[in-house]
Amino acid sequence: MNDAAIQVDHLTKRYSAGFRRPPVQALTDISLDVKKNEIFGLLGPNGAGKTTLIKILLGSLLPTSGAASINGFGGADWRSRLSAGYLPENHRFPPYLTGRQMLFCFGGMAGLSSTVIRGKADALFDLVGLHQWQNTKIRKYSKGMMQRLGLAQALLNDPQLIFLDEPTDGVDPVGRHEIRTILLNLKKEGKTIFLNSHLLAEVEAVCDRVAILNKGRLVKVGPVSGLLDVKPAYRLETAEMPPVVGEETTTAFPTAKIEGTVITVTLETPGQVNEIIDLLRRRGVDLVSVAPVKVSLEESFLELIQGDGSHE
Amino acid sequence: MNKFAAILYDSFLEIKDRKIFYFYWLVAGVLIIVFGLLPSLNINGRDILEGNLLSPEVLNGFIARFFDGFLGFVIFLLVFGSAGLAPSFLSKGRVELVLSKPIDRWRLLSMKFLAVYLVKAAVLAVMATAIWLTLSLRLGMFNWGFFPGLLFACLQLLVVYAIVFFFGVLTNSAASAIMGYFVIRIGTDLLASRKVVYPLLGEKSLWKTILDGVYHVSPKIGEMSENIGPIMTGKGMADFYPVWSTVLIAVVVFLVTLLYFNRKDY
């Protein structure tokens, strides 16, 4: 049995750039799978092709070659969207509707009866914290409120697969935390979430796996922990650092950087840290602390993007 | 709420939100008040019509001529009011959300077209009927030919909206949709009187053939609207050709709109 909610197979997308201009290559030969009941993050700098990929999956864009499918149905097939919810980036919800009317209009388009929508609307407005604003026209909403409404709209049809394109854009820190909690609760309910975000900390906090796109190419895909799989680094703080010991340390370990009494070093294996400790003890230098340096997803991301030839 | 009902509800709320929607009712309200203030034609218990002071034929002709102009004017207003609806539906930031719903593209666009048309046709019908009723009550005479005439005006609105809708989907701009429609409208009116220039073309029959050809494949909206008056006075349609050929062209234009929408990237 296929446990992939999303399958992308050698997907390429070229946009026409207009008369006598070369076409824009938005995506090049992308292949990836998103498993059911996982939170999958899509990362990449602006213009990497993240939104293009989501739009092809949801049928807004047609692929130039290759295929993208949801639950076995291609993006152009309306059945692929039966159990999907979507919060687009830079959305412009109809300003003439109230929040509640919007749920009725878009829920109706998703095939829900007004009874079902009525039954779910209150709970969703409570969930996203918009209960007292539900009968206010959207044109009076702030950016953060519209994001919350968009999230409510995306969850209205109880989708199994939820696409969120920059869901916390314009949302305050408290709101971001609330949205993260909602995402984790949705995962507990067995939902699959496809999260497109440029906020690396957000992706690191909620995603099981991530893919990194750069200039339309897939740079890396795997678990978040896999992306952080870089050489071990340590921070050693000493009571004092005689210059001669510092020189000996940097000669023995060329990656070592010394700032005052602190040594930061990247090693080939974690065991090498003992060799530095031995060297310092032999020279009579007292150690105050030894701690591994945690590499953030941001550092790893930047390393991957800068090391990727397609970035040039 | 089924999918069409949702799109109809959304279209109604969008039309209602536009200022021109209130202008329709202002126009209708003013006319109702003006006709409501007309002096009664039933003087001292003696019907003015019985006395042959004003024959029913003359009054019928007046009513038909009035509604001929009025319906044309309202259709003109509705073109302005509806030109922005397709571009707004397909605007960036909204179209992605609409397309993410489980509806085929061709069905989605057809439903939007029909929804907007139904709301507009309802506005046209309610306004015109209210004015007709006021006028009829004051004159003490009911011209039942009004209803077939109204039905015909609704058909004309359908044809006009198909063309406006085509330009709206193609250009994603209300202004371009209006301009596109008026270029077609003025162009076809000129083509309708192409025989005036035939003597100037001399013996060059190729030009005549080209003008004739363009005329036959163009929507003949002006000529079509000339039928409203005769239908209201019970004379029937003056000329069937502009009507059926224009309806046929509108169907083709609508199918081209669907084909274009089906292949377009948003």
XYZ file of C-alpha atoms in Angstrom, chain A residues 13-15 55 58-63 76-79 81-82 84 86-97 101-102 104-115 117 137 139 153-154 157, chain B residues 1-18 85 87-108 111-112 261-266:
98
model
C 8.140 24.049 -14.849
C 9.109 26.770 -17.291
C 7.259 30.074 -17.497
C 0.538 25.645 -7.087
C -3.084 22.165 -6.284
C -3.808 22.685 -9.972
C -3.237 26.444 -10.268
C -0.249 25.843 -12.544
C 0.236 23.177 -15.154
C 3.604 21.362 -15.231
C -5.229 19.022 -12.737
C -7.701 16.390 -11.509
C -10.272 17.947 -9.163
C -10.394 14.726 -7.116
C -8.246 18.357 -3.961
C -11.129 16.520 -2.298
C -6.938 19.061 0.722
C -4.883 25.337 1.432
C -3.719 28.619 2.870
C -2.028 30.526 0.033
C 0.753 33.047 0.396
C -0.146 36.699 -0.300
C -3.827 35.818 -0.375
C -6.470 38.409 -1.064
C -9.648 37.201 0.529
C -12.813 38.899 -0.778
C -12.989 42.124 1.266
C -16.776 42.369 0.882
C -17.346 39.188 2.894
C -19.571 34.520 5.064
C -16.164 33.565 3.740
C -19.779 29.650 3.919
C -18.635 30.626 0.410
C -15.375 28.697 0.335
C -16.747 25.798 2.367
C -19.615 25.571 -0.099
C -17.163 25.524 -2.996
C -15.419 22.632 -1.246
C -18.749 20.777 -1.335
C -19.775 21.168 2.309
C -23.419 21.658 3.196
C -24.425 24.813 5.067
C -25.387 22.639 8.043
C -20.289 24.632 7.829
C -16.011 42.527 7.002
C -11.548 44.590 4.703
C -10.776 28.212 5.942
C -8.042 25.669 5.177
C -13.414 20.617 5.204
C -24.989 24.582 0.331
C -23.884 23.123 -2.972
C -20.999 24.487 -5.006
C -23.155 26.569 -7.336
C -25.142 28.037 -4.439
C -21.844 29.056 -2.792
C -20.655 30.817 -5.946
C -24.071 32.444 -6.417
C -24.017 33.674 -2.798
C -20.483 35.043 -3.228
C -21.426 36.755 -6.520
C -24.520 38.335 -5.008
C -22.541 39.701 -2.058
C -19.835 41.048 -4.375
C -22.369 42.787 -6.643
C -24.207 44.159 -3.610
C -20.940 45.588 -2.292
C -20.407 47.723 -5.391
C -16.419 40.504 -11.574
C -11.135 39.745 -13.145
C -11.840 40.031 -9.409
C -12.682 36.311 -9.174
C -9.441 35.488 -10.999
C -7.261 38.060 -9.245
C -3.904 37.012 -7.812
C -4.283 35.865 -4.234
C -7.884 34.779 -4.729
C -7.761 32.564 -7.795
C -5.294 30.154 -6.147
C -7.742 29.600 -3.329
C -10.682 29.144 -5.692
C -8.736 26.703 -7.880
C -7.714 24.674 -4.827
C -11.349 23.666 -4.329
C -12.452 20.299 -5.738
C -14.177 21.643 -8.844
C -13.190 21.191 -12.496
C -11.929 24.418 -14.008
C -14.519 24.495 -16.782
C -17.315 23.880 -14.285
C -15.979 26.527 -11.913
C -20.809 28.421 -12.509
C -19.270 31.866 -11.977
C -9.181 29.245 -18.730
C -8.571 25.488 -18.725
C -5.005 25.920 -19.996
C -4.030 29.094 -18.181
C -1.457 29.231 -15.381
C -2.522 31.198 -12.307
